[in-house]
Amino acid sequence: MKEKLEEISENLNNLKINSKEELENFRLKYLSRKGILNDLFEEFKQVPNELKKDLGKLMNVVKTNVQIKFDEATEKFKKNKKTNLEDKIDFTLPADGTENGSRHPLNIIENKIVSIFNKLGFTIAEGPEIENDWHNFSALNFPLNHPARDMQDTFFIYEDIALRTHTSSVQVRLMQKKNPPLRAIMPGRVYRNEAISARANCFFHQIEGIYIDEKVSFADLKQTLYAFVKEMFGDDVEVRFRPSYFPFTEPSAEMDISCQICKGNGCNVCKHSGWVEILGCGLIDPNVLKNCGIDTEKYSGFAFGMGIERITMLKYDVKDLRTFFINDSRFLKQFSSI
Ligand code: PHE
């Protein structure tokens, strides 16, 4: 029996358990009811008493070694469970790039317009989106019950409080607050009660501007706007002014540029005319200056206003204005590199 125990010890030393199956086989072979250890203890009962002491010690060593071997292997395969999982992750692979956010196209164009006018010496003015009738209409020479108020379908909140229909209301606030010379632009969101379509929305964004000083003329207005469109659309853009009407400017005009999509050849965007209107402008009506406390003997000024959506559509060839507001990331992603 001694040889048997020594042989088992020897085997145990050389044994390597490499898998869960081998571990299970080991358990069956050594530790189960019909396993080697049990057999040994049965056999031990027959051993003469005088040999029991030495053999017993040896038996205990074998038994402990079997148990240690078993425990170690069990632990190892528990750990391996995790290791296997980790094996599935290849830490040497380059990480997935996190997606970069991008500026909204309207924001890109607004920033561009603002920076062009900044270079021309215009500062930025802002005002509230909820306005009273006086700032949005009356001060701007829209008499009460005048049909011109219908030009801009208004969302009223109370009787004389409304969502501003244009950022001209900010011009009024600025003229009241500061003395000329004044040179500022007013970017902001405006609201009109219009049916939503590819060309109109119930809210949109404007940038308006004013310049008030001594002897400001229509020529100054034209040169300023020329400089703006050349910076915005490039040197070969063509410009034309058409007479128009706004209650707050006199004379008034609308400015068209050569269609940037068909380059003047005619397409759906310019309705085959080769021209697209991009802004309204004019010399500020003296009534407006008076309403805001500006001396009309000394000062004159010009004003202009444009829709940021319109400029963005022309710049990026966007056919439907609604795409700006539905937050479809497939559309927005296209501007991530700009
Ligand atoms: N406020 C006008 C509009 O919203 C634009 C405009 C501004 C026209 C200044 C002339 C002068 O349509």
XYZ file of C-alpha atoms and ligand atoms in Angstrom:
350
model
C 0.000 0.000 0.000
C 2.887 2.294 0.691
C 4.062 1.949 -2.927
C 0.544 2.641 -4.099
C 0.423 5.870 -2.065
C 3.809 6.954 -3.308
C 2.760 6.273 -6.899
C -0.387 8.354 -6.420
C 1.693 11.173 -4.925
C 4.052 11.009 -7.877
C 1.142 11.055 -10.331
C -0.412 13.986 -8.534
C 2.790 15.969 -8.807
C 3.009 15.444 -12.523
C -0.683 15.936 -13.194
C -1.903 19.031 -14.958
C -5.601 19.810 -15.152
C -6.117 21.745 -18.373
C -9.826 22.002 -18.790
C -13.097 21.804 -16.982
C -13.629 18.302 -18.352
C -10.295 17.195 -16.979
C -11.241 18.705 -13.645
C -14.451 16.728 -13.601
C -12.577 13.536 -14.533
C -10.123 14.262 -11.721
C -12.951 14.648 -9.258
C -14.525 11.368 -10.363
C -11.214 9.555 -10.297
C -10.044 10.741 -6.880
C -12.846 12.243 -4.856
C -16.078 10.492 -5.793
C -17.608 7.704 -3.757
C -15.999 5.153 -5.999
C -12.829 7.169 -6.364
C -9.236 6.384 -5.400
C -9.342 8.109 -1.998
C -12.354 6.131 -0.829
C -10.798 2.903 -2.052
C -7.660 3.760 -0.116
C -9.566 4.353 3.096
C -11.355 1.028 2.638
C -8.012 -0.642 2.117
C -6.585 1.235 5.120
C -9.069 -0.529 7.388
C -7.352 -3.864 6.606
C -3.873 -2.532 7.419
C -2.275 -4.072 10.525
C -2.306 -1.685 13.484
C 1.456 -1.281 13.773
C 1.621 0.109 10.187
C -1.344 2.358 10.599
C 0.536 5.308 12.060
C 2.999 5.781 9.191
C 0.605 4.876 6.455
C -2.058 7.147 8.005
C 0.281 10.116 7.802
C 1.060 9.339 4.172
C -2.656 8.910 3.462
C -3.388 12.316 4.917
C -0.692 13.959 2.804
C -2.156 12.366 -0.335
C -5.660 13.352 0.630
C -4.637 16.979 1.280
C -2.704 17.130 -1.987
C -5.691 15.829 -3.936
C -7.911 18.425 -2.305
C -5.414 21.236 -2.987
C -5.088 20.184 -6.609
C -8.845 20.102 -6.971
C -9.391 23.477 -5.273
C -6.680 25.171 -7.310
C -8.060 23.896 -10.593
C -11.615 24.880 -9.634
C -10.442 28.382 -8.801
C -8.475 28.583 -12.036
C -11.476 27.719 -14.181
C -13.651 30.141 -12.298
C -11.141 32.850 -13.182
C -10.902 31.525 -16.710
C -14.576 32.148 -17.106
C -13.798 35.836 -16.836
C -10.619 35.558 -18.840
C -12.560 33.927 -21.642
C -14.898 36.886 -21.749
C -12.028 39.267 -21.734
C -10.467 37.275 -24.559
C -13.418 38.256 -26.701
C -12.523 41.927 -26.308
C -9.467 42.855 -28.298
C -7.851 45.642 -26.343
C -5.387 46.299 -29.131
C -8.110 47.431 -31.526
C -8.369 51.200 -32.038
C -11.273 52.656 -30.053
C -14.560 53.468 -31.755
C -14.468 57.159 -32.584
C -16.981 59.181 -30.592
C -19.246 61.077 -32.937
C -18.559 64.765 -33.095
C -21.471 67.107 -32.805
C -21.862 69.746 -35.463
C -23.224 73.226 -35.691
C -26.681 73.616 -37.126
C -26.519 74.960 -40.706
C -28.562 78.017 -39.695
C -26.071 78.666 -36.935
C -23.136 78.343 -39.334
C -24.650 80.898 -41.703
C -25.742 83.215 -38.910
C -22.167 83.245 -37.575
C -20.852 83.947 -41.048
C -23.250 86.845 -41.614
C -22.482 88.263 -38.187
C -18.738 88.077 -38.787
C -19.026 89.844 -42.158
C -20.988 92.710 -40.605
C -18.618 92.814 -37.651
C -15.821 93.478 -40.107
C -17.875 96.346 -41.528
C -18.114 97.864 -38.062
C -21.556 96.617 -36.989
C -22.083 95.530 -33.386
C -24.734 93.026 -32.231
C -27.971 93.941 -30.481
C -30.564 91.577 -29.052
C -34.075 91.951 -27.693
C -37.078 89.967 -26.399
C -39.053 87.541 -28.567
C -42.268 88.547 -26.817
C -42.942 92.153 -27.765
C -45.552 94.808 -27.274
C -47.409 96.365 -30.144
C -45.455 99.605 -29.904
C -42.010 98.090 -30.502
C -43.164 95.643 -33.144
C -45.576 97.923 -35.020
C -46.490 101.433 -33.864
C -42.969 102.817 -33.459
C -42.161 101.419 -36.886
C -44.837 103.581 -38.483
C -47.550 100.941 -38.735
C -50.638 103.013 -37.836
C -53.358 101.194 -35.900
C -55.733 99.303 -38.190
C -53.378 99.919 -41.088
C -53.519 97.067 -43.620
C -49.704 96.883 -43.526
C -50.088 95.021 -40.216
C -51.572 92.153 -42.188
C -48.334 91.807 -44.132
C -47.006 89.917 -41.157
C -49.498 87.455 -39.739
C -49.031 87.853 -36.041
C -49.328 85.443 -33.109
C -50.951 87.539 -30.394
C -50.570 86.620 -26.736
C -52.729 89.378 -25.178
C -54.340 92.338 -26.829
C -51.169 94.245 -27.519
C -48.544 91.637 -26.669
C -47.342 89.367 -29.458
C -44.465 87.157 -30.585
C -42.273 89.520 -32.564
C -42.787 89.243 -36.303
C -39.409 90.742 -37.172
C -36.263 91.838 -35.382
C -36.987 95.468 -36.369
C -38.399 95.679 -32.833
C -34.803 95.419 -31.594
C -33.871 98.361 -33.821
C -36.504 100.425 -32.041
C -35.155 99.407 -28.632
C -31.632 100.295 -29.677
C -32.580 103.683 -31.145
C -34.426 104.548 -27.924
C -31.491 103.577 -25.760
C -28.494 104.899 -27.661
C -27.637 108.069 -29.499
C -26.314 108.047 -33.063
C -23.989 107.224 -34.645
C -25.414 103.706 -34.472
C -24.278 100.725 -36.455
C -25.669 97.369 -35.366
C -27.182 94.095 -36.514
C -29.945 92.152 -34.766
C -29.972 88.399 -35.205
C -32.884 86.478 -33.726
C -35.918 84.253 -34.039
C -39.194 85.671 -35.283
C -42.718 84.253 -35.540
C -45.420 84.479 -38.163
C -48.720 82.733 -38.367
C -48.140 81.183 -41.771
C -49.078 77.836 -43.246
C -46.018 75.578 -42.996
C -44.576 74.622 -46.376
C -41.255 74.055 -48.141
C -40.778 77.840 -48.267
C -42.419 79.086 -45.063
C -42.532 78.178 -41.395
C -44.349 79.588 -38.370
C -41.012 80.707 -36.993
C -37.727 81.527 -38.687
C -34.591 83.567 -38.136
C -33.651 87.032 -39.250
C -30.722 89.347 -39.206
C -31.645 92.968 -39.487
C -29.318 95.916 -39.382
C -29.310 99.698 -39.027
C -26.842 102.435 -39.648
C -27.675 105.928 -38.406
C -25.344 108.864 -38.693
C -25.150 112.288 -40.320
C -25.753 112.240 -44.066
C -26.340 108.496 -44.491
C -27.634 107.911 -48.017
C -29.002 105.140 -50.198
C -25.530 104.840 -51.735
C -24.150 103.841 -48.306
C -26.847 101.215 -48.030
C -26.056 99.797 -51.461
C -22.314 99.669 -50.834
C -22.761 97.965 -47.477
C -25.027 95.312 -48.964
C -22.729 94.855 -51.965
C -19.799 94.236 -49.657
C -21.906 91.747 -47.701
C -23.079 89.620 -50.647
C -19.612 89.510 -52.219
C -18.170 88.192 -48.954
C -21.047 85.786 -48.540
C -21.459 84.400 -52.062
C -18.260 85.286 -53.900
C -17.138 87.986 -56.303
C -19.232 86.924 -59.298
C -22.577 87.272 -57.561
C -24.814 89.798 -59.285
C -27.127 92.144 -57.443
C -30.207 94.157 -58.311
C -32.516 96.420 -56.292
C -36.262 96.597 -56.907
C -38.511 99.301 -55.456
C -40.698 97.965 -52.661
C -42.769 99.086 -49.691
C -42.213 98.854 -45.947
C -43.937 101.241 -43.524
C -40.674 101.944 -41.700
C -38.459 102.801 -44.686
C -38.762 105.410 -47.411
C -37.676 104.800 -50.102
C -37.801 101.014 -49.734
C -36.282 98.292 -51.856
C -35.844 94.590 -52.095
C -32.502 93.175 -53.083
C -32.139 90.190 -55.395
C -28.989 88.223 -56.138
C -28.278 86.049 -59.152
C -29.540 82.540 -58.342
C -26.709 80.642 -56.722
C -28.182 77.285 -57.621
C -28.540 77.613 -61.413
C -26.104 80.553 -61.737
C -28.769 82.591 -63.460
C -29.809 79.953 -66.012
C -33.223 79.362 -64.483
C -34.366 76.686 -62.024
C -37.227 75.963 -59.623
C -35.667 77.912 -56.777
C -35.563 81.179 -58.751
C -38.779 80.249 -60.572
C -36.809 80.392 -63.816
C -36.072 84.100 -63.456
C -32.379 83.715 -62.574
C -32.883 86.023 -59.545
C -33.754 85.389 -55.904
C -34.855 87.946 -53.375
C -32.735 87.877 -50.233
C -33.578 90.990 -48.259
C -35.670 94.089 -47.719
C -34.081 97.465 -47.086
C -34.463 101.225 -47.309
C -33.751 104.565 -45.710
C -35.341 104.737 -42.282
C -38.582 106.728 -42.415
C -38.114 109.992 -40.445
C -41.305 109.143 -38.528
C -39.531 106.121 -37.076
C -36.495 108.157 -36.064
C -38.814 110.733 -34.424
C -40.718 107.993 -32.572
C -37.428 106.886 -31.081
C -36.285 110.383 -30.139
C -33.688 110.888 -32.863
C -33.161 114.350 -34.378
C -34.186 114.001 -38.022
C -32.647 117.338 -38.975
C -29.252 115.998 -38.107
C -29.445 112.258 -38.661
C -30.568 109.848 -41.337
C -30.087 106.130 -41.586
C -30.659 102.931 -43.471
C -32.079 99.596 -42.388
C -32.165 96.139 -43.910
C -33.457 92.739 -42.920
C -32.938 89.220 -44.227
C -34.074 85.686 -43.432
C -31.239 83.383 -42.396
C -33.131 80.339 -43.721
C -33.297 81.810 -47.219
C -29.565 82.537 -47.305
C -28.759 79.072 -45.933
C -30.978 77.394 -48.535
C -29.165 79.244 -51.316
C -25.759 78.602 -49.858
C -26.207 74.848 -49.306
C -28.809 74.109 -51.957
C -31.440 73.051 -49.425
C -34.805 72.692 -51.170
C -37.162 72.402 -48.204
C -37.024 74.813 -45.274
C -38.655 72.245 -42.974
C -35.504 70.107 -42.997
C -33.906 72.739 -40.745
C -36.349 72.020 -37.946
C -36.969 68.261 -37.851
C -33.580 67.379 -36.354
C -32.849 64.504 -38.701
C -29.245 63.631 -37.904
C -28.682 62.363 -41.479
C -29.286 65.909 -42.682
C -27.398 67.634 -39.859
C -24.346 65.343 -40.097
C -23.553 66.742 -43.528
C -22.482 69.980 -41.891
C -20.118 68.465 -39.355
C -16.975 69.311 -41.299
C -17.902 72.951 -41.881
N -38.618 93.904 -41.171
C -38.723 93.524 -42.532
C -39.329 92.132 -42.617
O -39.338 91.454 -41.635
C -37.396 93.528 -43.238
C -36.845 94.913 -43.370
C -36.001 95.398 -42.396
C -37.146 95.692 -44.459
C -35.483 96.672 -42.524
C -36.630 96.939 -44.584
C -35.787 97.421 -43.627
O -39.793 91.711 -43.635
